[in-house]
C-alpha cells in the first residue's frame, strides 16, 4: 500500500503551499490536481473548444500533453506555469471541472501519481473521490477576505496584474460553483482533519498537519 495524504479546500486556503512543503519534508511525490484542470481550461480556450462541450473536453482531457517537471507545468512542451495562474485560467478550470465526463477522464491520470514512497495530493476532491483510502485527509478553509488577500499577494509576487475587489468577487463565484456542482463538489471528506487557517501562519498549519501525519502513519504500520 502506497501511503497518500490528501489536502483539499477552497482556493487560497493554503492547501497548495502546505501540500508542497509537506511533500518536500516527507520526500514524497506531489500532485497539484488544480494545475491539471487549469491546463485543460487553457488548452480548451486555445483550441477554441467551448467550456461547456463535455464530450470534446473529455477527449481533450484524455489526450492532454501535460507534464510536471520540477516546479514547472508544461503543455505540449511549453512552460505554462505562469499563464495558468491567472484568475481567467482559474475560472476556465472551474468551469471544465464541473463536467462529470472531464473528471472521469482525469481520474486515472491523477491516481497514477500514487507512487512509492508516497504521495501528497492537493485539490478539491482528493479525499472524497480520487484517493478515498488515503492514510490522512486534511481539509483547510479560511475566510473569503483572507483567501483573496493571500491570492492577491501571490499573484502580485508573480508579476501578474490584479485588482483586490475583482479577485474577491471571482474567488467567491468560483467557490460557489465548486461547492454546488453535482459531481465531486468541494467538501470535507468523512473523517478529515478540518482546519480554519484564517489566523494561522504557514508554519503553524504545517506543524499541526505534520503532527497528524505522524499519528496517521504510526496507525498505518501497527
Ligand atoms: O486549486 P486551484 O485553484 O488551482 O483549482 C482550479 C480549479 O480547478 C478550481 O476552481 C476547481 C478545479 N479543481 C477541481 O474541480 N478539482 C480538483 N481536484 C482541483 C481543482
PDB file of C-alpha atoms and ligand atoms in Angstrom:
ATOM      1  CA  UNK A   1       0.000   0.000   0.000  1.00  0.00           C
ATOM      2  CA  UNK A   2       1.440   3.358  -1.044  1.00  0.00           C
ATOM      3  CA  UNK A   3       0.556   5.993   1.592  1.00  0.00           C
ATOM      4  CA  UNK A   4      -1.411   9.001   0.356  1.00  0.00           C
ATOM      5  CA  UNK A   5      -2.172  12.241   2.200  1.00  0.00           C
ATOM      6  CA  UNK A   6      -4.913  14.402   0.720  1.00  0.00           C
ATOM      7  CA  UNK A   7      -5.171  18.135   1.290  1.00  0.00           C
ATOM      8  CA  UNK A   8      -8.375  19.683  -0.009  1.00  0.00           C
ATOM      9  CA  UNK A   9     -10.001  23.068   0.363  1.00  0.00           C
ATOM     10  CA  UNK A  10     -11.038  26.215  -1.494  1.00  0.00           C
ATOM     11  CA  UNK A  11      -8.643  28.473  -3.344  1.00  0.00           C
ATOM     12  CA  UNK A  12      -6.365  30.459  -1.015  1.00  0.00           C
ATOM     13  CA  UNK A  13      -6.922  28.184   1.978  1.00  0.00           C
ATOM     14  CA  UNK A  14      -3.197  27.406   1.988  1.00  0.00           C
ATOM     15  CA  UNK A  15      -3.589  23.852   0.694  1.00  0.00           C
ATOM     16  CA  UNK A  16      -1.118  24.217  -2.203  1.00  0.00           C
ATOM     17  CA  UNK A  17       1.625  25.694  -0.021  1.00  0.00           C
ATOM     18  CA  UNK A  18       1.095  23.185   2.776  1.00  0.00           C
ATOM     19  CA  UNK A  19       0.854  20.203   0.410  1.00  0.00           C
ATOM     20  CA  UNK A  20       4.065  21.046  -1.460  1.00  0.00           C
ATOM     21  CA  UNK A  21       6.002  21.762   1.771  1.00  0.00           C
ATOM     22  CA  UNK A  22       4.771  18.523   3.278  1.00  0.00           C
ATOM     23  CA  UNK A  23       5.728  16.518   0.180  1.00  0.00           C
ATOM     24  CA  UNK A  24       9.183  18.059   0.312  1.00  0.00           C
ATOM     25  CA  UNK A  25       9.596  17.287   4.037  1.00  0.00           C
ATOM     26  CA  UNK A  26       8.491  13.685   3.558  1.00  0.00           C
ATOM     27  CA  UNK A  27      10.396  13.213   0.284  1.00  0.00           C
ATOM     28  CA  UNK A  28       7.126  12.083  -1.339  1.00  0.00           C
ATOM     29  CA  UNK A  29       5.549  12.842  -4.716  1.00  0.00           C
ATOM     30  CA  UNK A  30       3.236  15.831  -5.031  1.00  0.00           C
ATOM     31  CA  UNK A  31       0.097  16.173  -7.144  1.00  0.00           C
ATOM     32  CA  UNK A  32      -1.315  19.659  -7.796  1.00  0.00           C
ATOM     33  CA  UNK A  33      -4.603  18.495  -9.326  1.00  0.00           C
ATOM     34  CA  UNK A  34      -5.844  22.071  -9.795  1.00  0.00           C
ATOM     35  CA  UNK A  35      -2.986  22.629 -12.267  1.00  0.00           C
ATOM     36  CA  UNK A  36      -4.384  19.802 -14.351  1.00  0.00           C
ATOM     37  CA  UNK A  37      -7.805  21.459 -14.610  1.00  0.00           C
ATOM     38  CA  UNK A  38      -6.121  24.805 -15.277  1.00  0.00           C
ATOM     39  CA  UNK A  39      -4.050  23.340 -18.144  1.00  0.00           C
ATOM     40  CA  UNK A  40      -7.167  21.737 -19.598  1.00  0.00           C
ATOM     41  CA  UNK A  41      -9.017  25.081 -19.414  1.00  0.00           C
ATOM     42  CA  UNK A  42      -6.099  26.783 -21.163  1.00  0.00           C
ATOM     43  CA  UNK A  43      -5.887  24.102 -23.873  1.00  0.00           C
ATOM     44  CA  UNK A  44      -9.647  24.415 -24.466  1.00  0.00           C
ATOM     45  CA  UNK A  45      -9.513  28.215 -24.796  1.00  0.00           C
ATOM     46  CA  UNK A  46      -6.508  27.992 -27.149  1.00  0.00           C
ATOM     47  CA  UNK A  47      -8.150  25.359 -29.335  1.00  0.00           C
ATOM     48  CA  UNK A  48     -11.484  27.168 -29.377  1.00  0.00           C
ATOM     49  CA  UNK A  49     -13.355  24.347 -27.598  1.00  0.00           C
ATOM     50  CA  UNK A  50     -16.379  25.739 -25.720  1.00  0.00           C
ATOM     51  CA  UNK A  51     -16.073  25.350 -21.940  1.00  0.00           C
ATOM     52  CA  UNK A  52     -19.419  23.541 -21.801  1.00  0.00           C
ATOM     53  CA  UNK A  53     -18.682  20.998 -24.579  1.00  0.00           C
ATOM     54  CA  UNK A  54     -18.496  17.930 -22.359  1.00  0.00           C
ATOM     55  CA  UNK A  55     -17.603  15.287 -24.979  1.00  0.00           C
ATOM     56  CA  UNK A  56     -14.950  17.401 -26.764  1.00  0.00           C
ATOM     57  CA  UNK A  57     -13.429  18.459 -23.448  1.00  0.00           C
ATOM     58  CA  UNK A  58     -13.230  14.872 -22.223  1.00  0.00           C
ATOM     59  CA  UNK A  59     -11.452  13.953 -25.449  1.00  0.00           C
ATOM     60  CA  UNK A  60      -9.078  16.872 -24.970  1.00  0.00           C
ATOM     61  CA  UNK A  61      -8.506  15.762 -21.344  1.00  0.00           C
ATOM     62  CA  UNK A  62      -7.624  12.206 -22.378  1.00  0.00           C
ATOM     63  CA  UNK A  63      -5.059  13.454 -24.905  1.00  0.00           C
ATOM     64  CA  UNK A  64      -3.730  16.310 -22.752  1.00  0.00           C
ATOM     65  CA  UNK A  65       0.057  16.564 -23.223  1.00  0.00           C
ATOM     66  CA  UNK A  66       0.745  17.873 -19.739  1.00  0.00           C
ATOM     67  CA  UNK A  67       3.928  17.233 -17.758  1.00  0.00           C
ATOM     68  CA  UNK A  68       5.080  18.334 -14.318  1.00  0.00           C
ATOM     69  CA  UNK A  69       8.837  18.910 -14.350  1.00  0.00           C
ATOM     70  CA  UNK A  70      10.284  20.131 -11.036  1.00  0.00           C
ATOM     71  CA  UNK A  71       8.249  23.261 -10.261  1.00  0.00           C
ATOM     72  CA  UNK A  72       7.149  23.793 -13.855  1.00  0.00           C
ATOM     73  CA  UNK A  73       3.986  22.778 -15.673  1.00  0.00           C
ATOM     74  CA  UNK A  74       4.407  22.007 -19.381  1.00  0.00           C
ATOM     75  CA  UNK A  75       1.691  21.825 -22.042  1.00  0.00           C
ATOM     76  CA  UNK A  76       2.998  20.117 -25.195  1.00  0.00           C
ATOM     77  CA  UNK A  77       6.495  21.069 -24.046  1.00  0.00           C
ATOM     78  CA  UNK A  78       5.658  24.770 -23.484  1.00  0.00           C
ATOM     79  CA  UNK A  79       6.164  26.170 -19.974  1.00  0.00           C
ATOM     80  CA  UNK A  80       2.669  27.386 -18.961  1.00  0.00           C
ATOM     81  CA  UNK A  81       3.379  27.617 -15.200  1.00  0.00           C
ATOM     82  CA  UNK A  82       2.649  31.333 -15.104  1.00  0.00           C
ATOM     83  CA  UNK A  83      -0.256  31.662 -17.568  1.00  0.00           C
ATOM     84  CA  UNK A  84      -2.292  29.003 -15.760  1.00  0.00           C
ATOM     85  CA  UNK A  85      -2.114  31.054 -12.524  1.00  0.00           C
ATOM     86  CA  UNK A  86      -4.268  33.935 -13.788  1.00  0.00           C
ATOM     87  CA  UNK A  87      -7.838  34.274 -12.478  1.00  0.00           C
ATOM     88  CA  UNK A  88      -9.100  33.821 -16.082  1.00  0.00           C
ATOM     89  CA  UNK A  89      -7.382  30.436 -16.226  1.00  0.00           C
ATOM     90  CA  UNK A  90      -8.811  29.598 -12.791  1.00  0.00           C
ATOM     91  CA  UNK A  91     -12.333  30.455 -13.943  1.00  0.00           C
ATOM     92  CA  UNK A  92     -11.938  28.291 -17.071  1.00  0.00           C
ATOM     93  CA  UNK A  93     -10.596  25.460 -14.868  1.00  0.00           C
ATOM     94  CA  UNK A  94     -13.571  25.699 -12.541  1.00  0.00           C
ATOM     95  CA  UNK A  95     -15.985  25.547 -15.495  1.00  0.00           C
ATOM     96  CA  UNK A  96     -14.436  22.486 -17.148  1.00  0.00           C
ATOM     97  CA  UNK A  97     -14.081  20.849 -13.704  1.00  0.00           C
ATOM     98  CA  UNK A  98     -17.859  20.922 -13.261  1.00  0.00           C
ATOM     99  CA  UNK A  99     -18.307  18.385 -16.091  1.00  0.00           C
ATOM    100  CA  UNK A 100     -18.521  14.718 -14.989  1.00  0.00           C
ATOM    101  CA  UNK A 101     -17.009  13.402 -18.265  1.00  0.00           C
ATOM    102  CA  UNK A 102     -13.953  15.614 -17.770  1.00  0.00           C
ATOM    103  CA  UNK A 103     -13.479  14.495 -14.157  1.00  0.00           C
ATOM    104  CA  UNK A 104     -13.803  10.873 -15.200  1.00  0.00           C
ATOM    105  CA  UNK A 105     -11.217  11.347 -17.970  1.00  0.00           C
ATOM    106  CA  UNK A 106      -8.695  12.773 -15.478  1.00  0.00           C
ATOM    107  CA  UNK A 107      -9.232  10.195 -12.744  1.00  0.00           C
ATOM    108  CA  UNK A 108      -6.738   7.531 -13.873  1.00  0.00           C
ATOM    109  CA  UNK A 109      -4.193  10.204 -14.681  1.00  0.00           C
ATOM    110  CA  UNK A 110      -4.355  11.522 -11.104  1.00  0.00           C
ATOM    111  CA  UNK A 111      -4.278   8.055  -9.498  1.00  0.00           C
ATOM    112  CA  UNK A 112      -1.083   7.182 -11.370  1.00  0.00           C
ATOM    113  CA  UNK A 113       0.663   9.824  -9.257  1.00  0.00           C
ATOM    114  CA  UNK A 114       0.436   7.458  -6.312  1.00  0.00           C
ATOM    115  CA  UNK A 115       3.950   6.013  -6.436  1.00  0.00           C
ATOM    116  CA  UNK A 116       6.435   4.899  -3.758  1.00  0.00           C
ATOM    117  CA  UNK A 117       7.417   6.161  -1.266  1.00  0.00           C
ATOM    118  CA  UNK A 118       4.138   8.131  -1.015  1.00  0.00           C
ATOM    119  CA  UNK A 119       2.007  10.960  -2.372  1.00  0.00           C
ATOM    120  CA  UNK A 120       0.663  14.267  -1.095  1.00  0.00           C
ATOM    121  CA  UNK A 121      -2.284  15.303  -3.288  1.00  0.00           C
ATOM    122  CA  UNK A 122      -3.834  18.761  -3.291  1.00  0.00           C
ATOM    123  CA  UNK A 123      -7.249  19.672  -4.741  1.00  0.00           C
ATOM    124  CA  UNK A 124     -10.997  19.704  -4.078  1.00  0.00           C
ATOM    125  CA  UNK A 125     -11.936  16.007  -4.216  1.00  0.00           C
ATOM    126  CA  UNK A 126      -8.682  14.234  -3.398  1.00  0.00           C
ATOM    127  CA  UNK A 127     -10.062  12.761  -0.171  1.00  0.00           C
ATOM    128  CA  UNK A 128     -13.667  12.284  -1.286  1.00  0.00           C
ATOM    129  CA  UNK A 129     -13.237  10.782  -4.787  1.00  0.00           C
ATOM    130  CA  UNK A 130      -9.703  10.332  -6.120  1.00  0.00           C
ATOM    131  CA  UNK A 131      -7.984   8.780  -3.067  1.00  0.00           C
ATOM    132  CA  UNK A 132     -10.789   7.591  -0.778  1.00  0.00           C
ATOM    133  CA  UNK A 133      -8.366   5.229   1.045  1.00  0.00           C
ATOM    134  CA  UNK A 134      -5.861   7.963   1.934  1.00  0.00           C
ATOM    135  CA  UNK A 135      -3.955   7.469   5.207  1.00  0.00           C
ATOM    136  CA  UNK A 136      -4.798  11.042   6.223  1.00  0.00           C
ATOM    137  CA  UNK A 137      -7.309  13.533   4.815  1.00  0.00           C
ATOM    138  CA  UNK A 138      -6.985  17.235   5.579  1.00  0.00           C
ATOM    139  CA  UNK A 139      -9.488  19.977   4.728  1.00  0.00           C
ATOM    140  CA  UNK A 140      -8.289  23.577   5.001  1.00  0.00           C
ATOM    141  CA  UNK A 141     -10.524  26.650   4.949  1.00  0.00           C
ATOM    142  CA  UNK A 142     -10.166  30.404   5.617  1.00  0.00           C
ATOM    143  CA  UNK A 143     -12.442  33.433   5.303  1.00  0.00           C
ATOM    144  CA  UNK A 144     -13.016  34.643   1.716  1.00  0.00           C
ATOM    145  CA  UNK A 145     -11.329  38.020   2.506  1.00  0.00           C
ATOM    146  CA  UNK A 146      -8.214  36.343   3.877  1.00  0.00           C
ATOM    147  CA  UNK A 147      -8.059  33.974   0.912  1.00  0.00           C
ATOM    148  CA  UNK A 148      -8.386  36.884  -1.517  1.00  0.00           C
ATOM    149  CA  UNK A 149      -5.594  38.726   0.368  1.00  0.00           C
ATOM    150  CA  UNK A 150      -3.285  35.705   0.076  1.00  0.00           C
ATOM    151  CA  UNK A 151      -4.108  35.212  -3.595  1.00  0.00           C
ATOM    152  CA  UNK A 152      -3.531  38.923  -4.274  1.00  0.00           C
ATOM    153  CA  UNK A 153      -0.082  38.755  -2.667  1.00  0.00           C
ATOM    154  CA  UNK A 154       0.836  35.557  -4.530  1.00  0.00           C
ATOM    155  CA  UNK A 155      -0.231  36.899  -7.933  1.00  0.00           C
ATOM    156  CA  UNK A 156       1.488  40.258  -7.358  1.00  0.00           C
ATOM    157  CA  UNK A 157       4.693  38.443  -6.444  1.00  0.00           C
ATOM    158  CA  UNK A 158       4.459  36.565  -9.737  1.00  0.00           C
ATOM    159  CA  UNK A 159       4.215  39.925 -11.504  1.00  0.00           C
ATOM    160  CA  UNK A 160       0.555  39.489 -12.549  1.00  0.00           C
ATOM    161  CA  UNK A 161      -1.749  42.498 -12.734  1.00  0.00           C
ATOM    162  CA  UNK A 162      -4.596  42.104 -10.188  1.00  0.00           C
ATOM    163  CA  UNK A 163      -7.354  44.109  -8.534  1.00  0.00           C
ATOM    164  CA  UNK A 164      -8.325  43.050  -4.989  1.00  0.00           C
ATOM    165  CA  UNK A 165     -12.095  43.607  -5.271  1.00  0.00           C
ATOM    166  CA  UNK A 166     -12.306  41.738  -8.578  1.00  0.00           C
ATOM    167  CA  UNK A 167     -10.225  38.938  -7.116  1.00  0.00           C
ATOM    168  CA  UNK A 168     -12.527  38.614  -4.082  1.00  0.00           C
ATOM    169  CA  UNK A 169     -15.622  38.527  -6.318  1.00  0.00           C
ATOM    170  CA  UNK A 170     -14.026  35.932  -8.627  1.00  0.00           C
ATOM    171  CA  UNK A 171     -12.961  33.749  -5.708  1.00  0.00           C
ATOM    172  CA  UNK A 172     -16.478  33.834  -4.220  1.00  0.00           C
ATOM    173  CA  UNK A 173     -18.032  32.978  -7.590  1.00  0.00           C
ATOM    174  CA  UNK A 174     -15.594  30.113  -8.179  1.00  0.00           C
ATOM    175  CA  UNK A 175     -16.097  28.698  -4.654  1.00  0.00           C
ATOM    176  CA  UNK A 176     -19.842  28.735  -5.167  1.00  0.00           C
ATOM    177  CA  UNK A 177     -19.504  26.820  -8.457  1.00  0.00           C
ATOM    178  CA  UNK A 178     -17.023  24.308  -6.945  1.00  0.00           C
ATOM    179  CA  UNK A 179     -19.265  23.750  -3.878  1.00  0.00           C
ATOM    180  CA  UNK A 180     -22.571  23.445  -5.661  1.00  0.00           C
ATOM    181  CA  UNK A 181     -21.643  21.271  -8.658  1.00  0.00           C
ATOM    182  CA  UNK A 182     -23.356  17.893  -8.872  1.00  0.00           C
ATOM    183  CA  UNK A 183     -20.198  15.814  -9.228  1.00  0.00           C
ATOM    184  CA  UNK A 184     -17.315  15.758  -6.716  1.00  0.00           C
ATOM    185  CA  UNK A 185     -18.281  19.053  -5.052  1.00  0.00           C
ATOM    186  CA  UNK A 186     -15.834  20.807  -2.761  1.00  0.00           C
ATOM    187  CA  UNK A 187     -16.453  19.396   0.711  1.00  0.00           C
ATOM    188  CA  UNK A 188     -14.513  17.823   3.553  1.00  0.00           C
ATOM    189  CA  UNK A 189     -14.167  14.027   3.320  1.00  0.00           C
ATOM    190  CA  UNK A 190     -15.628  11.996   6.170  1.00  0.00           C
ATOM    191  CA  UNK A 191     -13.089  11.810   8.965  1.00  0.00           C
ATOM    192  CA  UNK A 192     -10.962  14.645   7.533  1.00  0.00           C
ATOM    193  CA  UNK A 193      -8.917  16.851   9.821  1.00  0.00           C
ATOM    194  CA  UNK A 194     -10.622  20.235   9.272  1.00  0.00           C
ATOM    195  CA  UNK A 195      -8.703  23.416  10.000  1.00  0.00           C
ATOM    196  CA  UNK A 196      -9.608  27.100   9.639  1.00  0.00           C
ATOM    197  CA  UNK A 197      -6.319  28.799   8.704  1.00  0.00           C
ATOM    198  CA  UNK A 198      -7.609  32.417   8.701  1.00  0.00           C
ATOM    199  CA  UNK A 199      -5.452  33.483  11.656  1.00  0.00           C
ATOM    200  CA  UNK A 200      -2.738  30.830  11.410  1.00  0.00           C
ATOM    201  CA  UNK A 201       0.733  31.160   9.882  1.00  0.00           C
ATOM    202  CA  UNK A 202       2.042  28.650   7.343  1.00  0.00           C
ATOM    203  CA  UNK A 203       4.406  27.255   9.996  1.00  0.00           C
ATOM    204  CA  UNK A 204       1.514  26.747  12.434  1.00  0.00           C
ATOM    205  CA  UNK A 205      -0.642  24.940   9.868  1.00  0.00           C
ATOM    206  CA  UNK A 206       2.292  22.800   8.725  1.00  0.00           C
ATOM    207  CA  UNK A 207       3.115  21.902  12.337  1.00  0.00           C
ATOM    208  CA  UNK A 208      -0.440  20.728  13.024  1.00  0.00           C
ATOM    209  CA  UNK A 209      -0.653  18.781   9.777  1.00  0.00           C
ATOM    210  CA  UNK A 210       2.729  17.129  10.412  1.00  0.00           C
ATOM    211  CA  UNK A 211       1.596  16.045  13.876  1.00  0.00           C
ATOM    212  CA  UNK A 212      -1.491  14.459  12.308  1.00  0.00           C
ATOM    213  CA  UNK A 213       0.672  12.793   9.619  1.00  0.00           C
ATOM    214  CA  UNK A 214       2.912  11.210  12.299  1.00  0.00           C
ATOM    215  CA  UNK A 215      -0.138   9.800  14.072  1.00  0.00           C
ATOM    216  CA  UNK A 216      -1.732   8.532  10.856  1.00  0.00           C
ATOM    217  CA  UNK A 217       1.465   6.848   9.643  1.00  0.00           C
ATOM    218  CA  UNK A 218       2.038   5.260  13.051  1.00  0.00           C
ATOM    219  CA  UNK A 219      -1.528   3.916  12.891  1.00  0.00           C
ATOM    220  CA  UNK A 220      -0.872   2.557   9.394  1.00  0.00           C
ATOM    221  CA  UNK A 221       2.141   0.464  10.468  1.00  0.00           C
ATOM    222  CA  UNK A 222       0.580  -1.139  13.594  1.00  0.00           C
TER     223      UNK A 222
HETATM  224  O1  LIG B   1      -6.675  24.547  -6.804  1.00  0.00           O
HETATM  225  P1  LIG B   1      -6.847  25.501  -7.984  1.00  0.00           P
HETATM  226  O2  LIG B   1      -7.306  26.852  -7.561  1.00  0.00           O
HETATM  227  O3  LIG B   1      -5.611  25.548  -8.836  1.00  0.00           O
HETATM  228  O4  LIG B   1      -8.007  24.842  -8.883  1.00  0.00           O
HETATM  229  C1  LIG B   1      -8.522  25.478 -10.035  1.00  0.00           C
HETATM  230  C2  LIG B   1      -9.939  24.991 -10.291  1.00  0.00           C
HETATM  231  O5  LIG B   1      -9.903  23.596 -10.656  1.00  0.00           O
HETATM  232  C3  LIG B   1     -10.884  25.074  -9.105  1.00  0.00           C
HETATM  233  O6  LIG B   1     -11.689  26.223  -9.139  1.00  0.00           O
HETATM  234  C4  LIG B   1     -11.744  23.844  -9.208  1.00  0.00           C
HETATM  235  C5  LIG B   1     -10.989  22.898 -10.064  1.00  0.00           C
HETATM  236  N1  LIG B   1     -10.479  21.740  -9.339  1.00  0.00           N
HETATM  237  C6  LIG B   1     -11.342  20.689  -9.149  1.00  0.00           C
HETATM  238  O7  LIG B   1     -12.506  20.772  -9.510  1.00  0.00           O
HETATM  239  N2  LIG B   1     -10.893  19.547  -8.553  1.00  0.00           N
HETATM  240  C7  LIG B   1      -9.629  19.450  -8.129  1.00  0.00           C
HETATM  241  N3  LIG B   1      -9.217  18.327  -7.563  1.00  0.00           N
HETATM  242  C8  LIG B   1      -8.750  20.548  -8.280  1.00  0.00           C
HETATM  243  C9  LIG B   1      -9.204  21.691  -8.881  1.00  0.00           C
END
